[in-house]
Amino acid sequence: MTDENVDLEVRLEEQEAFEPPESFVEQANVSDEGIYEEFEENWPECWERAADMLDWDEEYDNVLVDDDAPFYEWFTGGQLNASENCLDRHVEGGRGDSVAIEWEGELGETRTYTYEELLEEVDEFAATLRGLGVEEDDVVTLYMPMIPELPIAMLACARLGAPHSVVFAGFSADALATRMNSADSEYLVTCDGYYRRGDALDHIEKANEGLEGVDHEVSDVVVVDRLGDELAHSLADNQHDYDELVADHAGESVEPISRDAEDMLFLMYTSGTTGKPKGVKHTTGGYLSYAAWTSHAVLDIEPEDTYWCSADIGWITGHSYIVYGPLALGTTSVMYEGTPDYPEKDRMWELVEKNDVDIFYTAPTAIRAFMKWGTEYPQQHDLSSLRLLGTVGEPINPRAWKWYYKHIGNEECPIVDTWWQTETGGMMITTLPGIGTMKPGSAGPPLPGIDGRIVDVDGNQVESGNAGYLTVNRPWPGMLRTLYQNDDRFIEEYWSEYSDPDSDEWVYFPEDGAKIDDDGYITVLGRVDDVINVSGHRLGTMEIESAIVGVEGVAEAAVVGGDHEVKGEAVYVYAITEDGYDEGDELEERVVEGVLESIGPIAKPEEIIFTPELPKTRSGKIMRRLLEDIASGNELGNTSTLRNPEIVDDIAAQVEND
Ligand code: WTA
């Protein structure tokens, strides 16, 4: 390294605030700081700006109805269709030839869909689903990897007013069954298999196994043929080949169903504190307008841009920021099937260069992996098309932020560190890229119109510089409306901690800890419930624990997150063996199998520690904090309040030796 380079590194390392480059500000969709005040002064009507991003079949009467809080309603009386907003209006507006989805297969094949072509595919698949009997409000489950038929199926469902429930393809058969059962879903769209690092994976086998666990009749299963001859499989009577079925509806179109703004657009299951995943319900008007507004204001998306979000559509990030937000704005959205290091570790940068990507949105865990692989990979490519970078999913450490800023953005692209959740539908806390000073590691202030606060246990706002709990003290259009068929759990999970129902004061609690500085910038510290964040994926420790105690030979288990250099957090399992079993009984393997079977490879334990006892308080509660500290290699605090302090050293020694 030259002296000059060393100086630069040192400067960057010490710098705590960065201004957005002038060249970016000049062209930014939002560059007037007055927007924050404008939203405050005009709340809730300010949200008309979000609604105005869409075409409505019927204008709404009210922006917000809060009579039955916290069951808020947005844009009531309005009617619209999400697929029409993502497709037809662009085609009718003369942009049918612009590219909507640029799909990059892992093995190098590509598929390009213009808006007109995508509309055709969606029309035909909507006609197909209707032909199978799918009606408005039927929940259709989509268990598919990153292939174009996934967004096509989502938009086809939206066209029919049939809510989709996408189940991440990496989830297990059991996870599929649980979600189909919870949603009473009678239709499934899936595929034969897909590629991962060049290998063909069997997916239909997993889907079929899942179907065996469904407790009601499944009318039809549509199977996309992704692998061709590579995977021989036979279809049951109620299973149909996607292409064959669609061929019967070639050239057909389906009139998009006008949905009430508050009608459900989709369900998305996510992990919570208990063992059972929560069915988060999102609506047509509020969700879509919020996804479109944040894509415009935060991601700075313009129709002529090429935009790439590297998430999987199986998670909320992909729903809002690969499919609905970008397509509502009529931009080109890149969709990549595979892994970032296949065939080489420069794959992402190769794709940025090839597609002239303007805006790139990814997760901190990916950035930490890129950092580890080294700068030579981005350096092999011309990344000068990039104008804006984003991150989502977990806290980003300042080192990773600066690496991203320098080695990917060439110090010329602002970075938006966006805090949000499955439940919020879209981004909530982040700088606006054309306005805000960026502080590495801190997401920034709440977006205009969002009342995010940091409070103590009593709900009082903390002084700047202090840590506390994040709350959202006012509703917003993209918020979840309820947990599917479980209003009570909705109130209990999100509105019971800080609300005061007697005075009709409702405060949303996202279950994250955070701190705030003098400028009102929020640094999100992580979950304060039993949810851990592994590679940006949200996992319930209780879900993993219940999978493990189901394994023969395990009496009790505690699962916690331990710090991990790349994944952020990793799964640590502490397990007590049942009498008559010991570690020699291939117990470790069976524990791993149990987790894979009930959840999937994303929850695979990093380490399994067998112990005769778990550290417990005198009242019998497992000391999870202590187990987290052991897993993270932290200094252990006072253990004298434990019933069995002697066990701690034993466990810690085991973790160290592994
Ligand atoms: C965490 C993903 C810090 C947080 C969109 C939240 C973050 C959970 C950030 C939601 C961020 C997300 N900084 N933490 N920028 N973004 N999180 O539902 O703990 O999969 O509660 O939604 O991820 O995860 P979910």
Short mmCIF file of C-alpha atoms and ligand atoms in Angstrom, two decimals, residues 270-271 315-317 361 364 391-396 416-424 429 441 443 510-513 523-528 531 533 536-538, ligand 1:
data_model
loop_
_atom_site.label_atom_id
_atom_site.label_comp_id
_atom_site.label_asym_id
_atom_site.label_seq_id
_atom_site.Cartn_x
_atom_site.Cartn_y
_atom_site.Cartn_z
CA THR A 270 -42.51 -14.61 10.39
CA SER A 271 -40.88 -15.80 13.60
CA TRP A 315 -38.71 -12.77 2.74
CA ILE A 316 -40.43 -9.43 3.14
CA THR A 317 -37.50 -7.50 1.63
CA TYR A 361 -29.64 -3.06 -1.92
CA PRO A 364 -24.81 -6.52 6.11
CA THR A 391 -28.53 -2.26 3.48
CA VAL A 392 -31.25 -4.01 5.45
CA GLY A 393 -31.93 -6.83 7.86
CA GLU A 394 -29.58 -6.34 10.79
CA PRO A 395 -27.27 -3.76 12.30
CA ILE A 396 -24.28 -2.89 10.14
CA VAL A 416 -29.10 4.04 3.19
CA ASP A 417 -29.11 1.76 6.26
CA THR A 418 -32.79 0.93 6.45
CA TRP A 419 -34.44 -0.39 9.59
CA TRP A 420 -37.79 -2.08 9.17
CA GLN A 421 -39.59 -5.40 9.70
CA THR A 422 -41.94 -7.87 8.07
CA GLU A 423 -44.66 -6.20 10.12
CA THR A 424 -43.90 -2.64 9.03
CA ILE A 429 -35.84 4.44 9.94
CA GLY A 441 -23.60 2.16 12.07
CA ALA A 443 -29.68 3.94 10.55
CA PRO A 510 -41.20 -3.83 17.41
CA GLU A 511 -39.18 -5.65 20.09
CA ASP A 512 -35.88 -4.03 19.17
CA GLY A 513 -33.44 -2.26 21.46
CA THR A 523 -28.81 3.02 16.17
CA VAL A 524 -30.74 -0.22 16.31
CA LEU A 525 -29.02 -2.68 18.61
CA GLY A 526 -31.01 -5.83 17.99
CA ARG A 527 -33.94 -7.85 19.24
CA VAL A 528 -34.94 -7.83 22.86
CA VAL A 531 -35.73 -13.86 18.19
CA ASN A 533 -30.93 -12.72 13.45
CA GLY A 536 -30.25 -11.24 8.23
CA HIS A 537 -32.83 -14.00 8.66
CA ARG A 538 -35.16 -13.80 11.57
C1 WTA B 1 -33.58 -6.30 12.29
C2 WTA B 1 -36.44 -7.47 7.56
C3 WTA B 1 -30.61 -3.00 12.52
C4 WTA B 1 -34.40 -5.81 13.48
C5 WTA B 1 -36.75 -6.20 6.74
C6 WTA B 1 -35.82 -6.09 13.05
C7 WTA B 1 -32.29 -4.27 11.55
C8 WTA B 1 -35.68 -7.36 12.27
C9 WTA B 1 -32.25 -3.46 10.38
C10 WTA B 1 -36.78 -7.55 11.26
C11 WTA B 1 -31.29 -2.39 10.34
C12 WTA B 1 -33.79 -4.97 10.15
N1 WTA B 1 -30.51 -2.21 11.43
N2 WTA B 1 -31.49 -4.03 12.60
N3 WTA B 1 -31.14 -1.61 9.27
N4 WTA B 1 -33.19 -3.93 9.54
N5 WTA B 1 -33.25 -5.20 11.36
O1 WTA B 1 -38.94 -9.08 9.83
O2 WTA B 1 -34.05 -6.56 14.61
O3 WTA B 1 -37.05 -10.24 8.62
O4 WTA B 1 -36.71 -6.22 14.13
O5 WTA B 1 -37.54 -7.81 8.31
O6 WTA B 1 -34.40 -7.26 11.63
O7 WTA B 1 -36.57 -8.68 10.45
P1 WTA B 1 -37.57 -9.04 9.28
#
